[in-house]
Every structure is written in C-alpha cells, then in structure tokens.
Short mmCIF file of C-alpha atoms in Angstrom, two decimals:
data_model
loop_
_atom_site.label_atom_id
_atom_site.label_comp_id
_atom_site.label_asym_id
_atom_site.label_seq_id
_atom_site.Cartn_x
_atom_site.Cartn_y
_atom_site.Cartn_z
CA MET A 94 139.53 280.57 257.84
CA PHE A 95 143.04 281.43 256.64
CA ASP A 96 144.77 283.03 253.72
CA ASN A 97 147.62 280.74 252.63
CA SER A 98 148.84 282.83 249.72
CA GLY A 99 152.06 283.78 251.49
CA LYS A 100 154.79 281.69 253.01
CA GLU A 101 152.75 281.15 256.16
CA ALA A 102 148.97 281.05 256.52
CA VAL A 103 147.42 284.12 258.14
CA PRO A 104 143.81 284.81 259.19
CA ALA A 105 141.79 285.55 256.10
CA GLY A 106 140.59 289.05 255.31
CA ALA A 107 137.60 290.01 253.23
CA ALA A 108 139.07 288.54 250.03
CA VAL A 109 141.25 285.51 249.43
CA ILE A 110 142.61 283.83 246.33
CA ALA A 111 140.48 280.69 246.17
CA LYS A 112 143.31 278.19 245.79
CA ALA A 113 144.99 279.73 248.80
CA LEU A 114 141.99 279.40 251.12
CA MET A 115 142.56 277.21 254.14
CA LEU A 116 140.05 276.15 256.77
CA LYS A 117 141.38 275.04 260.11
CA LEU A 118 139.33 272.37 261.83
CA VAL A 119 140.07 272.20 265.54
CA ILE A 120 139.19 268.84 267.09
CA ASP A 121 139.07 268.72 270.83
CA GLU A 122 138.36 265.72 272.95
CA LYS A 123 137.01 265.03 276.38
CA VAL A 124 138.23 261.93 278.10
CA ASP A 125 136.18 260.46 280.90
CA VAL A 126 138.31 259.23 283.74
CA CYS A 127 137.51 255.70 284.78
CA LEU A 128 137.65 255.40 288.50
CA ASN A 129 137.87 251.80 289.55
CA ARG A 130 138.27 250.29 292.92
CA LYS A 131 141.10 247.88 292.67
CA GLN A 132 141.67 245.55 295.58
CA ARG A 133 145.25 244.95 296.44
CA TYR A 134 145.74 241.79 298.33
CA ASN A 135 148.00 243.21 300.96
CA PRO A 136 146.94 242.69 304.57
CA PHE A 137 148.84 245.79 305.68
CA ALA A 138 147.34 248.17 303.20
CA SER A 139 143.86 249.47 302.78
CA PRO A 140 142.12 248.95 299.49
CA VAL A 141 143.15 251.68 297.10
CA TYR A 142 141.51 253.42 294.25
CA ALA A 143 143.35 253.25 291.02
CA PHE A 144 142.82 254.82 287.67
CA LYS A 145 142.72 252.01 285.23
CA LYS A 146 141.83 252.83 281.67
CA ALA A 147 141.55 249.19 280.71
CA ASP A 148 138.31 248.96 282.63
CA CYS A 149 136.76 251.66 280.52
CA GLN A 150 135.31 250.98 277.15
CA GLU A 151 138.40 251.71 275.13
CA ASP A 152 138.07 253.24 271.70
CA PHE A 153 134.47 254.10 272.30
CA TYR A 154 133.78 257.64 271.29
CA LYS A 155 130.28 258.65 272.04
CA ASP A 156 130.62 261.76 269.93
CA SER A 157 132.94 260.49 267.22
CA VAL A 158 132.79 262.33 263.92
CA VAL A 159 131.06 260.36 261.19
CA SER A 160 130.81 263.00 258.52
CA LEU A 161 132.10 266.39 257.58
CA GLN A 162 130.55 268.90 255.22
CA VAL A 163 131.58 272.25 253.87
CA THR A 164 128.87 274.15 252.07
CA SER A 165 128.52 277.61 250.61
CA ASN A 166 125.54 279.88 250.19
CA HIS A 167 126.75 280.67 246.69
CA ASN A 168 127.18 278.50 243.61
CA TYR A 169 130.80 277.43 243.47
CA SER A 170 131.21 275.70 240.15
CA ALA A 171 129.40 273.23 237.91
CA GLY A 172 128.18 270.38 240.09
CA TYR A 173 128.82 272.34 243.24
CA GLU A 174 125.83 274.54 243.58
CA ALA A 175 124.90 276.42 246.75
CA GLY A 176 124.32 273.99 249.62
CA LYS A 177 126.27 271.11 248.01
CA ASN A 178 129.07 269.52 249.96
CA LEU A 179 132.31 271.10 248.75
CA LEU A 180 134.55 268.72 250.69
CA PRO A 181 135.80 266.94 247.52
CA LEU A 182 137.29 270.26 246.42
CA PHE A 183 139.52 270.36 249.47
CA SER A 184 142.65 268.37 250.26
CA PRO A 185 141.74 264.84 251.39
CA ILE A 186 140.90 264.29 255.02
CA VAL A 187 140.33 260.94 256.73
CA ILE A 188 137.12 261.18 258.75
CA LYS A 189 137.96 258.28 261.07
CA ASP A 190 141.14 260.09 262.10
CA LEU A 191 139.12 262.99 263.45
CA LYS A 192 138.72 261.33 266.83
CA THR A 193 142.11 262.44 268.07
CA LYS A 194 142.76 265.88 269.34
CA ALA A 195 144.57 267.90 266.68
CA ASP A 196 144.12 270.67 264.21
CA ARG A 197 143.30 269.63 260.67
CA ASN A 198 143.80 271.97 257.77
CA LEU A 199 141.49 271.83 254.81
CA TYR A 200 143.13 273.33 251.74
CA LEU A 201 140.91 274.44 248.90
CA LEU A 202 142.37 273.03 245.69
CA GLU A 203 140.03 274.33 242.99
CA SER A 204 139.02 277.80 241.94
CA PRO A 205 135.36 278.75 241.70
CA ALA A 206 133.68 279.35 238.37
CA ASP A 207 133.60 283.05 239.04
CA THR A 208 134.60 285.57 241.62
CA GLY A 209 132.02 285.92 244.33
CA THR A 210 131.43 286.25 248.01
CA HIS A 211 130.84 282.99 249.84
CA VAL A 212 129.61 282.24 253.31
CA PHE A 213 130.98 278.82 254.15
CA THR A 214 129.35 276.58 256.68
CA VAL A 215 131.32 273.75 258.20
CA SER A 216 129.16 270.94 259.60
CA VAL A 217 130.50 268.16 261.75
CA ILE A 218 128.04 265.27 262.11
CA LEU A 219 128.56 263.20 265.24
CA ALA A 220 127.83 259.54 265.93
CA ASP A 221 124.93 260.32 268.25
CA GLY A 222 123.19 262.31 265.54
CA ASP A 223 124.16 265.74 266.72
CA THR A 224 125.53 268.20 264.22
CA MET A 225 127.92 270.96 265.08
CA ARG A 226 127.88 273.88 262.69
CA ASN A 227 130.06 276.87 262.28
CA VAL A 228 129.11 279.61 259.85
CA LEU A 229 132.19 281.46 258.72
CA SER A 230 132.54 285.12 257.87
CA PRO A 231 131.77 286.10 254.28
CA VAL A 232 134.82 285.89 252.07
CA LYS A 233 135.29 287.02 248.50
CA LEU A 234 137.03 284.28 246.55
CA LEU A 235 139.33 285.51 243.82
CA LYS A 236 140.20 283.32 240.85
CA MET B 253 218.12 209.13 242.70
CA ARG B 254 218.88 210.12 246.25
CA LEU B 255 222.36 211.14 245.15
CA MET B 256 220.97 213.31 242.38
CA PHE B 257 218.64 215.06 244.85
CA LEU B 258 221.45 215.72 247.28
CA SER B 259 223.59 217.07 244.48
CA LEU B 260 220.81 219.42 243.42
CA CYS B 261 220.40 220.60 246.99
CA MET B 262 224.12 221.23 247.26
CA MET B 263 224.01 223.25 244.05
CA LEU B 264 221.04 225.36 245.15
CA LEU B 265 222.16 225.87 248.73
CA PRO B 266 224.43 228.83 248.04
CA ILE B 267 221.66 230.57 246.09
CA PHE B 268 219.07 230.17 248.86
CA ASN B 269 221.64 231.10 251.43
CA LEU B 270 222.60 234.25 249.52
CA GLN B 271 218.95 235.15 249.05
CA ALA B 272 218.26 234.66 252.73
CA ARG B 273 221.19 236.82 253.74
CA ALA B 274 220.30 239.49 251.19
CA THR B 275 216.65 239.87 252.19
CA ARG B 276 217.57 240.07 255.79
CA GLN B 277 219.61 243.20 255.11
CA TYR B 278 216.32 244.94 254.47
CA PRO B 279 213.86 244.20 257.20
CA ALA B 280 210.16 243.63 256.94
CA VAL B 281 208.25 246.73 257.96
CA LEU B 282 204.89 247.21 259.58
CA GLU B 283 203.68 250.79 259.75
CA LEU B 284 200.78 252.56 261.36
CA PHE B 285 200.14 256.05 260.12
CA GLY B 286 197.79 258.95 260.50
CA SER B 287 197.02 261.44 257.76
CA ALA B 288 195.87 264.98 257.35
CA THR B 289 193.82 264.63 254.19
CA SER B 290 192.81 267.24 251.72
CA MET B 291 190.58 266.37 248.82
CA LEU B 292 191.69 268.66 246.04
CA GLY B 293 189.37 270.68 243.87
CA LYS B 294 185.64 270.74 244.49
CA PHE B 295 182.91 268.18 244.83
CA GLU B 296 181.17 268.30 241.45
CA PHE B 297 177.87 266.60 240.84
CA ASN B 298 177.85 266.82 237.06
CA ASN B 299 174.24 266.29 236.16
CA ALA B 300 172.35 268.81 234.10
CA ALA B 301 169.13 268.15 236.02
CA ILE B 302 170.66 269.02 239.36
CA PRO B 303 174.22 270.34 239.21
CA LEU B 304 175.76 270.62 242.64
CA SER B 305 179.21 271.66 243.72
CA ALA B 306 180.97 272.66 246.90
CA LYS B 307 184.45 272.62 248.32
CA TYR B 308 185.86 269.73 250.31
CA HIS B 309 187.12 269.94 253.87
CA THR B 310 190.33 268.54 255.29
CA ASN B 311 190.02 265.60 257.59
CA PHE B 312 192.18 263.27 259.62
CA ASN B 313 192.32 259.54 259.08
CA GLY B 314 194.79 256.68 259.04
CA GLY B 315 195.89 253.32 257.83
CA ILE B 316 198.29 250.44 258.03
CA ARG B 317 201.05 249.30 255.68
CA ALA B 318 203.25 246.20 255.50
CA SER B 319 206.44 246.20 253.43
CA LEU B 320 208.05 242.93 252.47
CA PRO B 321 211.63 242.96 251.11
CA VAL B 322 211.93 241.61 247.59
CA ASN B 323 215.67 241.88 246.97
CA ASN B 324 218.82 243.17 248.57
CA ARG B 325 218.69 246.51 246.76
CA GLY B 326 215.88 248.02 248.76
CA LEU B 327 212.98 246.92 246.60
CA TYR B 328 209.86 246.11 248.59
CA LEU B 329 206.40 244.86 247.96
CA ASP B 330 204.03 247.03 249.96
CA LEU B 331 200.55 246.05 251.04
CA PHE B 332 198.32 248.63 252.62
CA MET B 333 194.87 249.74 253.52
CA MET B 334 193.72 253.17 254.62
CA GLY B 335 190.67 255.26 255.08
CA VAL B 336 190.20 258.69 253.55
CA THR B 337 187.37 260.63 255.08
CA GLY B 338 186.43 263.95 253.61
CA SER B 339 183.43 266.16 253.94
CA ILE B 340 181.68 268.64 251.70
CA ASP B 341 181.13 272.19 252.85
CA LYS B 342 177.58 272.29 254.18
CA GLY B 343 177.08 276.04 253.89
CA GLU B 344 178.17 276.18 250.27
CA LEU B 345 176.12 273.12 249.40
CA ALA B 346 173.03 274.63 251.03
CA SER B 347 173.51 277.80 248.96
CA VAL B 348 173.85 275.78 245.75
CA ILE B 349 170.71 273.79 246.60
CA GLN B 350 168.84 277.00 247.40
CA ALA B 351 169.91 278.51 244.06
CA HIS B 352 168.98 275.37 242.15
CA TYR B 353 165.42 275.25 243.45
CA ALA B 354 164.87 279.01 243.47
CA ASP B 355 161.73 279.91 241.58
CA ALA B 356 159.88 283.22 241.50
CA ASN B 357 156.59 281.36 242.00
CA TYR B 358 157.68 279.52 245.13
CA TYR B 359 158.87 280.16 248.65
CA ILE B 360 161.91 277.98 249.28
CA THR B 361 163.20 276.78 252.63
CA VAL B 362 166.32 274.63 252.65
CA THR B 363 167.07 272.57 255.74
CA GLY B 364 170.53 271.08 256.05
CA PRO B 365 172.51 269.40 254.71
CA SER B 366 172.56 267.71 258.08
CA ARG B 367 175.57 265.59 257.19
CA THR B 368 178.03 265.40 254.35
CA ALA B 369 180.81 262.90 253.77
CA ALA B 370 183.07 261.81 250.95
CA ASP B 371 184.78 258.66 252.12
CA MET B 372 187.21 256.24 250.52
CA PHE B 373 188.43 252.90 251.73
CA LEU B 374 191.61 252.12 249.83
CA PHE B 375 193.43 248.81 249.81
CA GLY B 376 196.13 247.67 247.46
CA ALA B 377 199.73 246.86 246.74
CA GLY B 378 202.70 248.11 244.81
CA PRO B 379 206.44 248.54 244.72
CA GLY B 380 208.33 250.69 247.17
CA PHE B 381 212.02 251.46 247.49
CA ARG B 382 213.97 252.06 250.62
CA ILE B 383 216.95 254.28 249.83
CA ARG B 384 219.29 254.49 252.75
CA THR B 385 221.26 257.57 253.71
CA LYS B 386 223.33 258.18 256.80
CA VAL B 387 220.47 259.89 258.58
CA ILE B 388 217.21 258.64 257.15
CA ASP B 389 215.66 256.13 254.81
CA ILE B 390 213.82 257.57 251.83
CA ASN B 391 210.87 255.52 250.71
CA PRO B 392 209.26 256.41 247.35
CA HIS B 393 206.32 254.20 246.45
CA LEU B 394 203.70 253.69 243.77
CA TYR B 395 200.55 251.68 244.42
CA LEU B 396 197.55 250.38 242.58
CA ALA B 397 194.55 250.21 244.84
CA GLY B 398 190.94 249.28 244.99
CA ASN B 399 188.72 252.06 246.25
CA VAL B 400 185.33 251.55 247.85
CA SER B 401 183.91 255.04 248.09
CA GLN B 402 180.73 256.63 249.25
CA PHE B 403 179.14 260.03 249.47
CA LEU B 404 176.70 260.83 252.24
CA MET B 405 174.37 263.79 252.28
CA ASP B 406 170.90 264.62 253.59
CA ALA B 407 169.10 267.82 252.81
CA ASN B 408 165.51 268.91 252.70
CA VAL B 409 163.75 271.55 250.65
CA GLU B 410 160.26 272.87 251.36
CA ARG B 411 158.63 274.57 248.39
CA LYS B 412 155.42 276.49 248.91
CA LYS B 413 153.72 277.92 245.85
CA LYS B 414 152.86 281.60 246.07
CA ASN B 415 149.15 282.46 246.03
CA ASP B 416 148.33 278.79 246.22
CA ASN B 417 147.91 276.06 248.78
CA TYR B 418 150.26 273.75 246.88
CA SER B 419 153.45 272.83 248.66
CA GLU B 420 155.93 270.03 248.36
CA ASN B 421 158.77 268.50 250.27
CA ILE B 422 161.94 267.59 248.41
CA SER B 423 164.28 265.19 250.11
CA LEU B 424 167.84 264.98 248.78
CA ASN B 425 169.94 262.00 249.81
CA MET B 426 173.27 260.46 249.00
CA ASP B 427 173.50 257.19 250.85
CA ARG B 428 175.91 254.35 251.53
CA GLN B 429 173.69 251.97 249.56
CA ASP B 430 175.22 253.60 246.48
CA ALA B 431 178.84 252.89 247.47
CA HIS B 432 181.03 252.59 244.40
CA PHE B 433 184.13 250.56 243.55
CA SER B 434 186.88 251.97 241.38
CA LEU B 435 190.63 251.78 240.96
CA ALA B 436 193.06 254.25 242.42
CA ILE B 437 196.69 255.14 241.82
CA ILE B 438 198.73 256.33 244.75
CA ALA B 439 202.20 257.86 244.58
CA GLY B 440 204.18 259.16 247.48
CA VAL B 441 207.39 259.39 249.38
CA LYS B 442 208.20 258.94 253.02
CA LEU B 443 211.16 259.84 255.17
CA GLU B 444 211.93 257.30 257.86
CA TYR B 445 213.99 258.22 260.90
CA LYS B 446 215.51 255.60 263.14
CA LEU B 447 214.54 255.83 266.81
CA THR B 448 215.67 252.37 267.86
CA ASN B 449 216.74 249.28 265.99
CA TRP B 450 213.14 248.26 265.52
CA LEU B 451 211.22 251.51 265.74
CA TYR B 452 211.23 254.29 263.14
CA ALA B 453 209.30 257.54 262.94
CA THR B 454 207.99 258.44 259.51
CA ALA B 455 206.66 261.49 257.72
CA GLY B 456 205.64 261.72 254.13
CA ILE B 457 203.31 262.81 251.44
CA ASN B 458 200.83 260.81 249.36
CA TYR B 459 198.94 261.74 246.25
CA THR B 460 195.95 259.66 245.25
CA VAL B 461 193.84 259.79 242.09
CA SER B 462 190.66 257.80 241.99
CA GLY B 463 187.17 257.73 240.67
CA MET B 464 184.16 258.29 242.91
CA LYS B 465 180.58 258.07 241.83
CA PRO B 466 178.03 260.18 243.68
CA VAL B 467 174.41 259.09 243.37
CA LEU B 468 171.71 261.54 244.37
CA ARG B 469 168.16 260.54 245.20
CA GLU B 470 165.58 263.29 244.95
CA THR B 471 162.21 262.41 246.44
CA VAL B 472 159.44 264.93 245.82
CA THR B 473 156.34 264.56 247.96
CA GLY B 474 153.31 266.79 247.57
CA THR B 475 152.10 267.70 251.03
CA LEU B 476 148.40 268.00 250.15
CA LEU B 477 147.68 264.98 248.01
CA ALA B 478 150.68 262.95 249.19
CA GLU B 479 151.71 262.26 245.61
CA LYS B 480 155.30 261.14 245.53
CA HIS B 481 157.95 260.50 242.93
CA GLU B 482 161.64 259.74 243.14
CA ASN B 483 164.39 260.73 240.74
CA VAL B 484 167.77 259.03 240.93
CA TYR B 485 170.65 260.91 239.36
CA ARG B 486 173.85 259.04 238.50
CA PRO B 487 176.33 261.33 236.81
CA LEU B 488 179.62 260.15 235.33
CA THR B 489 182.39 259.08 237.65
CA HIS B 490 183.81 261.99 239.55
CA THR B 491 187.62 261.98 239.48
CA THR B 492 188.97 262.87 242.88
CA SER B 493 192.51 263.79 243.84
CA VAL B 494 193.62 263.48 247.42
CA LEU B 495 196.72 264.91 249.02
CA GLN B 496 197.79 263.47 252.33
CA ILE B 497 200.45 264.45 254.81
CA GLN B 498 201.25 261.35 256.78
CA VAL B 499 203.09 260.70 260.00
CA GLY B 500 203.50 257.31 261.56
CA ALA B 501 205.48 254.72 263.38
CA GLN B 502 207.26 251.79 261.77
CA PHE B 503 208.10 248.52 263.37
CA ARG B 504 210.97 246.69 261.69
CA PHE B 505 211.67 243.04 262.20
CA TRP B 506 213.09 239.98 260.53
CA LYS B 507 216.53 241.47 259.86
CA ARG B 508 219.99 240.32 260.74
CA ASN B 509 222.56 242.28 258.74
CA THR B 510 221.39 245.84 258.73
CA LEU B 511 223.46 248.49 257.01
CA HIS B 512 222.81 250.94 259.84
#
C-alpha cells in the first residue's frame, strides 16, 4: 500500500488521501523446466538431454489468476458497502495479463463518502480454485 | 526560295557570330560552396495556446550553383540549390516548455527535446553580375527561390497531479510530415579569386528571407485510464532570415576570349 500524493509513491502511513492511494500487486511466477530426452542421430555422440520448452504444455498456467477483488471492512460509498468488490473504483487492470511476472499498480480513483479507517483485503482467485488473500494494514482515507 | 534562305543566313551570320564571341568572353561557371549559416532572430512559435521560442544555432551546410552567361557585359543567369540546416537551442526550449506547463497543482518533468532542427532546402534562379577588376571578380546576385522547410522537435512532459493518482504524458512533436513550401528571396555578393584559368576560389555573403511554418503536435495521454487526445497547432508562417558566409570553388569553362 502506497501514498502517491507526492511526485513519487512512498509506503503509506496511517493516513492517505484517498485519490492518492496506490496498491502494488506483485505477481511472481514459477516456471517448470521441461526435461526431455532428445535423441541426436549422431553415431559418435551419446544421446543428450536437452531443455526443450516446446514439449511442455505452453501457455498452460495451473495457477493463473481468474479474478481479483479488493474489499474493505468499512462502507466506502453508495453501492460499495463493506465487503463489496471495490476493484471498479481503481484504475483498470486486465486480469488475463496477470500471468506474467511484473508489478501492477492499482490506483484508487474515487474518494470515499466520508473519512474513515479502512482495512483493505486483496484477494487473488486462481484457476484451481485457490484464493490468495492479503489483509493490509488499517489506513485512514482522507477526502 | 533557297536563295532567300541563304540570303537570310548571310544576314544573320554576323549577329550569331558576334553573340557567340561575346558570350564566350564570360565563361559558364559551376560552383560548389560550403556555408556557415546563422538563422537570425529567434525561433518563434506564435500560438496563444502554446507559445514557444528559443534561439537558433549556427550550422554548416552547402550547395551548388551554375551560372550561365547571358550577354557580354557580365550578366548571368544563375541556377542553384542549397541546404540550410539550423537547430533550435534545446536548453532554452526545455525551459520554455517547463514554464508553459508549470502548474502549482502538478509535478512537471520535462524530458528533451531530444532533437531540434530547422531546415530549408532552397532551389531557384536569378540574375547575377560578374564585375571584373584586376585582382578579383565581384559577383552580386539576387535570386528568387522555392523553399521546402521543416522543423523537427521531440519533447516529453510528465505531469503528475499533487495529492492525486492522476498523471499524464504529453508528447510534443514537430515532424517532417509537416514540411512546408514557401518562396524565398536571396541577395548576396561573392568575391572570386583566380587560381588557374579554370579554377577560382570564392568567398561571399548571402542573406535569405523566407517563410517557414512550424506545426506542433501535442498528444496528451492519461496514464491511468489511457485516455488520449491530440492537439495540432499551426501558427502563422514564421518569417526567417538567414545569414550565410560562404566559401567555395568555381570551375569555369566554355570560354575563349577571356579578359584576364
């Protein structure tokens, strides 16, 4: 969670101006190495092992992200009560692009109805049904 | 009929002969020259929405000129083409851009300009005289030219709103796709010093007045929602004066009865 009110984003303190709140989503990836025996038809050389990605199931991500949710324990604004997904209030993010390793920034674009302390929970729902959750530190959102 | 034709030829022969002898007193001239060029005044982008200005820099460029004798009194018809390459001071332009976009509610970061250029390609014709003295030839000339000109510039401005996630990228471009054609008037004088019968060294000064038309494209892209809009600014033609110091080499040919 970052405070983007200045020229550069810095880790958020106890209070942040709502429209300057930024959440950083760090996507990591684990690539399985495909070890294939590949015969080389050379009578003078022994068969060698080669890494050949083409033999793996390319573009298959067992744990690919299928959904992303940001919720708060506190009512945010009309239509966004506690527990509702607040993702539409953030800058757009393309879920299918979350399979590559990179940091994604979620910028909050709308102010809450009133000043209050929120505990945000970021939930990443994976293709195999698992859900990864991260409960962030309480932050007071200023209008 | 044949007799009449022969008579006419006999009558005209002395005229052609005289003309041939006269023109050969002044040789045809082919000249290659290099120039130290200074665009005078400042680059002025006169648009109220985005006024820009900065000084020009001196550059070196060159051209070619052919002079064809018209009569036996030193009058020539000159044909020429030359390039004039100038540049706009990047530091000053960056400061002007910074000042233009400065806003108390935003953090501004200007990158560039990465390149600036103010180029002309001039081609034209006009009269020139070759006045002979014992030491040198003096060659005043006055030309009307076509001028294909272009401005090039790339700069980038990042604007980040204070106390807000909003930020935008502003791309400023002047590109060769907006090259402009206008007329130019060139006046100058050259001193020509004989090295050999066919080779002369020259030095002179040229003053050019022409119109140039800068076109600036401002593309504003919001970094969060990727909203984008482009503004194209086309101010009135920008009159540009150019002073050139030229040195070159002349090749003279097609002469028989030189006065030297």
